[in-house]
Coordinates of C-alpha atoms in Angstrom, one line a residue:
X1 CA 11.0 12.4 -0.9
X2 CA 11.4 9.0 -0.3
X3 CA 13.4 9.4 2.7
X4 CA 11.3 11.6 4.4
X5 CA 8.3 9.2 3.9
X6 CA 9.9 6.4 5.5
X7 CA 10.5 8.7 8.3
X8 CA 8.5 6.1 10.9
X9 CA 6.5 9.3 12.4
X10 CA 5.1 9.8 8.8
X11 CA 4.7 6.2 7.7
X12 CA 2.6 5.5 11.4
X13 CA 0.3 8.9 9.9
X14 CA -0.3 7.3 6.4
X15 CA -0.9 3.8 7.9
X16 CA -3.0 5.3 10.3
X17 CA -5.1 7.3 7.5
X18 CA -5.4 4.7 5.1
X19 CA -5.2 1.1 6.2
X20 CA -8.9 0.2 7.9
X21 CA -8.0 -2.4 9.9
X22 CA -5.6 -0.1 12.6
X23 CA -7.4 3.0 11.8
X24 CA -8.4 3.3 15.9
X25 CA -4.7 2.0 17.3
X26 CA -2.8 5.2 18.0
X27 CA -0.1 6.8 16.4
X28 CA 2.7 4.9 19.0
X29 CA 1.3 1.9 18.6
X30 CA 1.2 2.0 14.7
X31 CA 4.9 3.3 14.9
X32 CA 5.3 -0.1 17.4
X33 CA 4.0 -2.5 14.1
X34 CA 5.9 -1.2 11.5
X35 CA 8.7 -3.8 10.9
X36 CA 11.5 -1.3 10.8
X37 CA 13.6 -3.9 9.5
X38 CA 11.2 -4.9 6.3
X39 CA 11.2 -1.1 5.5
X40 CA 12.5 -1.2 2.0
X41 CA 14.2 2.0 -0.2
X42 CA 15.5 2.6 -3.7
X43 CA 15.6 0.4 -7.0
X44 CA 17.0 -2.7 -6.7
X45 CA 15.8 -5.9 -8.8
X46 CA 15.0 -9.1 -7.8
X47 CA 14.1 -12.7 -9.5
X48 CA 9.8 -13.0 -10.1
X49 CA 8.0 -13.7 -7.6
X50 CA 10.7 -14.0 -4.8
X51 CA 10.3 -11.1 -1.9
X52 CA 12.0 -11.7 1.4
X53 CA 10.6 -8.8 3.6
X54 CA 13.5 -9.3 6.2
X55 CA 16.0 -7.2 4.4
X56 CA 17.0 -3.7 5.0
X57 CA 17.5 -0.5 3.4
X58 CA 17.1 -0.7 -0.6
X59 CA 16.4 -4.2 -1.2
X60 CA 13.8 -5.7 -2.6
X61 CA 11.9 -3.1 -4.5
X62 CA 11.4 -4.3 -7.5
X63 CA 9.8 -7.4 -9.1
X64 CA 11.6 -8.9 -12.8
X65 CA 9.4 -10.9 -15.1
X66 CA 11.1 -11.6 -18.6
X67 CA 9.8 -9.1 -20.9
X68 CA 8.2 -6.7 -18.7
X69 CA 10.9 -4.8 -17.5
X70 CA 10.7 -3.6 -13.9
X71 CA 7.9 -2.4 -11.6
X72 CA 9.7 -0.4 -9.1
X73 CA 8.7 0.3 -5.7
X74 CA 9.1 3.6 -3.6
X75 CA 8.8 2.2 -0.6
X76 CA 7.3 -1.2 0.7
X77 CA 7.0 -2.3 4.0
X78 CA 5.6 -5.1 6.8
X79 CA 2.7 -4.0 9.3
X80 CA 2.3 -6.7 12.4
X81 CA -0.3 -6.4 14.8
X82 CA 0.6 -9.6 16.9
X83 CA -2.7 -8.6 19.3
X84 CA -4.8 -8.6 15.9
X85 CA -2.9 -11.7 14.4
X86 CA -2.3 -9.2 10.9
X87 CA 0.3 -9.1 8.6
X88 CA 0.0 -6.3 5.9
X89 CA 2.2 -5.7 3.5
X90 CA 2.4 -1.9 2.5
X91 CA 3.8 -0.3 -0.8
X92 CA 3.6 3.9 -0.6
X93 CA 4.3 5.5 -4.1
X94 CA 4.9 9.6 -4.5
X95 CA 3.6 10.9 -7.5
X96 CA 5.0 14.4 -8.7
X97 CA 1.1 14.4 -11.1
X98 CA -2.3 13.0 -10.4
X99 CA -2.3 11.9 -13.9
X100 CA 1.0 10.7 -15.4
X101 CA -0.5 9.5 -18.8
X102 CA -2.9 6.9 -17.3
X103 CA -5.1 6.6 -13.9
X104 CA -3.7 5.8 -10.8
X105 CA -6.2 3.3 -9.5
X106 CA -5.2 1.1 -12.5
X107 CA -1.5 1.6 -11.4
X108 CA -2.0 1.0 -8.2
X109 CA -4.2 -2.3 -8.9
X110 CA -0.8 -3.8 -11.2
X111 CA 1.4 -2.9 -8.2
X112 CA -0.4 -4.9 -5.9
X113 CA -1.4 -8.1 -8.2
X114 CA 2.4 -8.2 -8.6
X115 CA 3.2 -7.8 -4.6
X116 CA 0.2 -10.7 -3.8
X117 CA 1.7 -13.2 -6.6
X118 CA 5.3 -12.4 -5.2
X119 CA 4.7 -14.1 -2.2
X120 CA 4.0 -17.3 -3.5
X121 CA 7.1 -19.4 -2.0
X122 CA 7.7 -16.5 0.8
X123 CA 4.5 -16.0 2.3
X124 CA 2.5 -19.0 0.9
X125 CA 3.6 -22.3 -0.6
X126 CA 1.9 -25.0 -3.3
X127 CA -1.9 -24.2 -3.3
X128 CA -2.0 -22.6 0.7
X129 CA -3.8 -19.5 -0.8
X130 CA -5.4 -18.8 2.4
X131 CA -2.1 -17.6 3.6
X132 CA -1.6 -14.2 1.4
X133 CA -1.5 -11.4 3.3
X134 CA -3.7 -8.1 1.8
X135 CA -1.6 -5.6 0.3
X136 CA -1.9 -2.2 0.3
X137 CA -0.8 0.3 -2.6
X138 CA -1.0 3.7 -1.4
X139 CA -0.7 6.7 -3.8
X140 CA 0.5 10.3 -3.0
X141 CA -0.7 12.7 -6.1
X142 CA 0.6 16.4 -5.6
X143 CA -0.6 19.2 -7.8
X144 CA -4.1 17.6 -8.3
X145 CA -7.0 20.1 -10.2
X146 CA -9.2 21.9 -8.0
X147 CA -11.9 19.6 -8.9
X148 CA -10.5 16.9 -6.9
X149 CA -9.0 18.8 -4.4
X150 CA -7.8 17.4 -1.6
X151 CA -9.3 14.1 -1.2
X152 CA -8.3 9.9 -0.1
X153 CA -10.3 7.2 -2.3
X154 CA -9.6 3.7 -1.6
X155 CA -10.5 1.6 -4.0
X156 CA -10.8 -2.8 -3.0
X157 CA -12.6 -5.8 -3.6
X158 CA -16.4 -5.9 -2.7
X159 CA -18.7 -9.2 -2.7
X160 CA -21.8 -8.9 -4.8
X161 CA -24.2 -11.8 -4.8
X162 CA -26.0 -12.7 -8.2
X163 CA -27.4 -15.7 -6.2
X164 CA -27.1 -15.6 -3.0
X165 CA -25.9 -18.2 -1.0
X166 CA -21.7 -18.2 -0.1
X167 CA -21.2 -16.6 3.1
X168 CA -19.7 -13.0 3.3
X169 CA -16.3 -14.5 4.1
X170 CA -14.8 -10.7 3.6
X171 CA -11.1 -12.4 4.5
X172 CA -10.7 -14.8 1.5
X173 CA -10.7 -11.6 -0.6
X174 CA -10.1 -9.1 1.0
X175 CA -6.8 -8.9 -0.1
X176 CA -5.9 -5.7 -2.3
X177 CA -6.5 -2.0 -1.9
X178 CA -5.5 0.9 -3.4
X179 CA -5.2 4.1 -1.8
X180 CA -4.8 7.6 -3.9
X181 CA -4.5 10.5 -1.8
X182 CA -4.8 13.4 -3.9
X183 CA -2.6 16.5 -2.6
X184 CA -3.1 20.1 -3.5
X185 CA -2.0 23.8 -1.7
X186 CA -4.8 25.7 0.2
X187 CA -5.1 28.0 2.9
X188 CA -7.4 25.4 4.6
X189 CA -7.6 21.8 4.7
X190 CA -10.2 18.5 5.3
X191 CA -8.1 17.5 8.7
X192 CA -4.7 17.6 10.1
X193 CA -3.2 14.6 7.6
X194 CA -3.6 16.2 4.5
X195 CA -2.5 19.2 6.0
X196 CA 0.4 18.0 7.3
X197 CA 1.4 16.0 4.1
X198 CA 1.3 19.3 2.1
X199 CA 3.7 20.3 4.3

């Protein structure tokens, strides 16, 4: 499964479907700003906080902090728009259940907490917070109840002014979202991605 995810073709589709800011670039170009060379496979640990995106194949998926264990990544990767000056970082996760014991959302928020505070001293150094790139966590649940259906949720930060006053600056915090795609057999489906990612 996870090879045929990080099949570029398919990772362009999910970027395409789920990350906002390149949702009208086309297919080619999305293809075009996936650092091929960032795309990263497999189970391998590294030391807190340290993720160097410029490795290949089956590095750096997986973030140690003493007494935690392991949070292990399917598959995480670098989107660059040069013409839109954007760095993403993307993490894509296949889940065999919608509901593994606890909610993805919750999941999904852990997984990227840990992929913004790994970049401190790869992506941002001393207190240069204004350098973290957003992260995305994006979810593929098969076999979801037919209550949910298929459906995409994305679930981010919002501003919400008690007093008003601090501008809407939407790119100090906009930083984390979660994406859940939930994935489930019909004869008919909402558009062409779902239907091809039940395929």
């Amino acid at each position: 499964m996870k090879e045929l995810l990080t099949d570029i073709q398919v990772l362009a589709r999910i970027v395409k479907h789920t990350v906002v800011e390149v949702e009208n670039l086309s297919i080619e170009q999305i293809m075009a700003c996936i650092d091929h060379d960032s795309i990263c496979i497999g189970m391998v640990p590294v030391e807190p906080g340290l993720t160097n995106m410029g490795r290949v194949d089956s590095v750096q998926t997986e973030d140690a902090v003493p007494n935690e264990g392991y949070v292990t990544y399917d598959i995480r990767f670098m989107l660059i728009v040069m013409e839109l000056e954007l760095e993403i970082i993307i993490n894509v996760e296949a889940q065999k259940s919608w509901y593994p014991g606890y909610k993805i959302p919750t999941r999904g928020i852990f997984y990227g907490a840990r992929m913004i505070s790994a970049q401190l001293g790869t992506e941002f150094c001393d207190s240069n917070y204004d350098d973290i790139k957003k992260v995305y966590s994006i979810w593929l649940c098969f076999g979801v109840p037919d209550y949910i259906g298929n459906a995409i949720s994305e679930y981010r930060m919002e501003k919400r002014d008690v007093v008003p006053g601090f501008p809407d600056d939407r790119a100090s915090y906009d930083k984390l979202s979660v994406v859940v795609i939930g994935l489930k057999e019909s004869k008919s489906y909402p558009n062409e991605f779902i239907g091809m990612l039940n395929t």
